[in-house]
Backbone as ProteinMPNN parsed JSONL, in Angstrom:
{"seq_chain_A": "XXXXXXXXXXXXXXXXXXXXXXXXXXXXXXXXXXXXX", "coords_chain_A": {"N_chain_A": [[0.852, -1.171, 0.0], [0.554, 2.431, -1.019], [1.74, 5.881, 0.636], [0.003, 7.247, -0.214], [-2.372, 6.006, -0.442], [-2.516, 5.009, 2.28], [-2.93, 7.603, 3.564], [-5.51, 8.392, 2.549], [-6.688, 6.016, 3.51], [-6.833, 6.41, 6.525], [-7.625, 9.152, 5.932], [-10.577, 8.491, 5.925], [-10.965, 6.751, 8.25], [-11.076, 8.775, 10.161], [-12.929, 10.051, 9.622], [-15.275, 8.728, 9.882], [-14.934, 7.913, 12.24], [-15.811, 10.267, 13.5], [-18.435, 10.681, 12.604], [-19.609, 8.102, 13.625], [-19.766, 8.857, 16.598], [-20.815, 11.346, 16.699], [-23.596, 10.104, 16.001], [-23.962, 8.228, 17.979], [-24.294, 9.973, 20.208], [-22.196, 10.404, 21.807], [-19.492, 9.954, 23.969], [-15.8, 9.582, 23.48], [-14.24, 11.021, 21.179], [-11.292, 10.996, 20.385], [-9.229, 8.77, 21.183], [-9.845, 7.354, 19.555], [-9.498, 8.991, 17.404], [-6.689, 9.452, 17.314], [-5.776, 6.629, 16.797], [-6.292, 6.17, 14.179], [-4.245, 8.009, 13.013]], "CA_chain_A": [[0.0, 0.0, 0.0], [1.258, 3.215, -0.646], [1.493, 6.739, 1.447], [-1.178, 8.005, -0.521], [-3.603, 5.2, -0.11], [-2.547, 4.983, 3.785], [-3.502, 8.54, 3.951], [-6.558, 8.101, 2.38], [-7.792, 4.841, 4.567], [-6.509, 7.484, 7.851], [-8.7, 10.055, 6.483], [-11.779, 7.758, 6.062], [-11.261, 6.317, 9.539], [-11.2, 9.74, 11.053], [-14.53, 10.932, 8.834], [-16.076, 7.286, 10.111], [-15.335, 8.07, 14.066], [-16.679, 11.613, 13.692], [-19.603, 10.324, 12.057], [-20.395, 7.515, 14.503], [-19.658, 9.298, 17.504], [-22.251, 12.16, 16.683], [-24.69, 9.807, 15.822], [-24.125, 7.548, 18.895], [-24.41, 11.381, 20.961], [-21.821, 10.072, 23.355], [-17.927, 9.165, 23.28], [-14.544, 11.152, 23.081], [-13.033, 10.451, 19.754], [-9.756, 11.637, 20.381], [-8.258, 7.479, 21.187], [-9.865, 6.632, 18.127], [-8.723, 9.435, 16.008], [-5.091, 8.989, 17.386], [-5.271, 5.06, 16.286], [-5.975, 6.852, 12.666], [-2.927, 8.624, 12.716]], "C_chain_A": [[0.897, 1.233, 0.0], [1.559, 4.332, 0.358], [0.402, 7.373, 1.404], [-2.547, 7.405, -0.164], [-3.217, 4.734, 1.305], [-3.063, 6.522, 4.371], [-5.001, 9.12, 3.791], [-7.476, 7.43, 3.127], [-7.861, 5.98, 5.925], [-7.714, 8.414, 7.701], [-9.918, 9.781, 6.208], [-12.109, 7.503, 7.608], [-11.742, 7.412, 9.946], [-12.415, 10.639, 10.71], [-15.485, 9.841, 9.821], [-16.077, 7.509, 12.04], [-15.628, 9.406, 14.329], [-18.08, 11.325, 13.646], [-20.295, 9.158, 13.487], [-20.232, 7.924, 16.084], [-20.871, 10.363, 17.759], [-23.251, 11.28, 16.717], [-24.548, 9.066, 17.076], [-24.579, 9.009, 20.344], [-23.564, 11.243, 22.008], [-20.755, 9.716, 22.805], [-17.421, 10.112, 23.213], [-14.286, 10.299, 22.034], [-11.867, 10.309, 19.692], [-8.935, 9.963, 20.731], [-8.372, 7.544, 19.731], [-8.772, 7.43, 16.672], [-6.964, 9.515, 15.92], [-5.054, 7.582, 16.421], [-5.438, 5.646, 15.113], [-5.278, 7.15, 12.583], [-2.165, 7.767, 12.464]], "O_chain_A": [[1.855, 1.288, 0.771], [1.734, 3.725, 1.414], [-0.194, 7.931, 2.326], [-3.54, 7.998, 0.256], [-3.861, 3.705, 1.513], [-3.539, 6.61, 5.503], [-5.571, 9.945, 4.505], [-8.609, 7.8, 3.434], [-8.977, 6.356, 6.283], [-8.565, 8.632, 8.564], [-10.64, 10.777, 6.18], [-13.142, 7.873, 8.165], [-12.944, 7.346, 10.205], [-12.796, 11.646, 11.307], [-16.415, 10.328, 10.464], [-16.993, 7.294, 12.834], [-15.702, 9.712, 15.519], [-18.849, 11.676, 14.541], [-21.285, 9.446, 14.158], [-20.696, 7.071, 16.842], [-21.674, 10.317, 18.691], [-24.061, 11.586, 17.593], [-25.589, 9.442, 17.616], [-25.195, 8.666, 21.353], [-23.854, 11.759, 23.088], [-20.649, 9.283, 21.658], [-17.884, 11.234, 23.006], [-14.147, 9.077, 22.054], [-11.346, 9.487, 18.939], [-7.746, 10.057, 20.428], [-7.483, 7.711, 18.896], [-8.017, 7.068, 15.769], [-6.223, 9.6, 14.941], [-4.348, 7.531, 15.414], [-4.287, 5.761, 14.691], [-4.883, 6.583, 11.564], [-0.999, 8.041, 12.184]]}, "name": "protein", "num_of_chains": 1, "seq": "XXXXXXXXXXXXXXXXXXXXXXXXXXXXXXXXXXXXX"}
């Protein structure tokens, strides 16, 4: 895989735990969006 398509999956994850965090109305994101990084 390259840098580009690892930076890509990263900034999916970090759209994907924004997204289910609002909708769950509850949760810090901030582990999750570290493990994206």
């Amino acid at each position: 895989m390259s840098t580009a398509e690892l930076k890509e999956v990263a900034k999916r994850l970090r759209r994907h735990v924004i997204t289910m965090t609002a909708t769950a109305g509850s949760g810090h994101p901030g582990g999750s969006l570290s493990a994206a990084d």
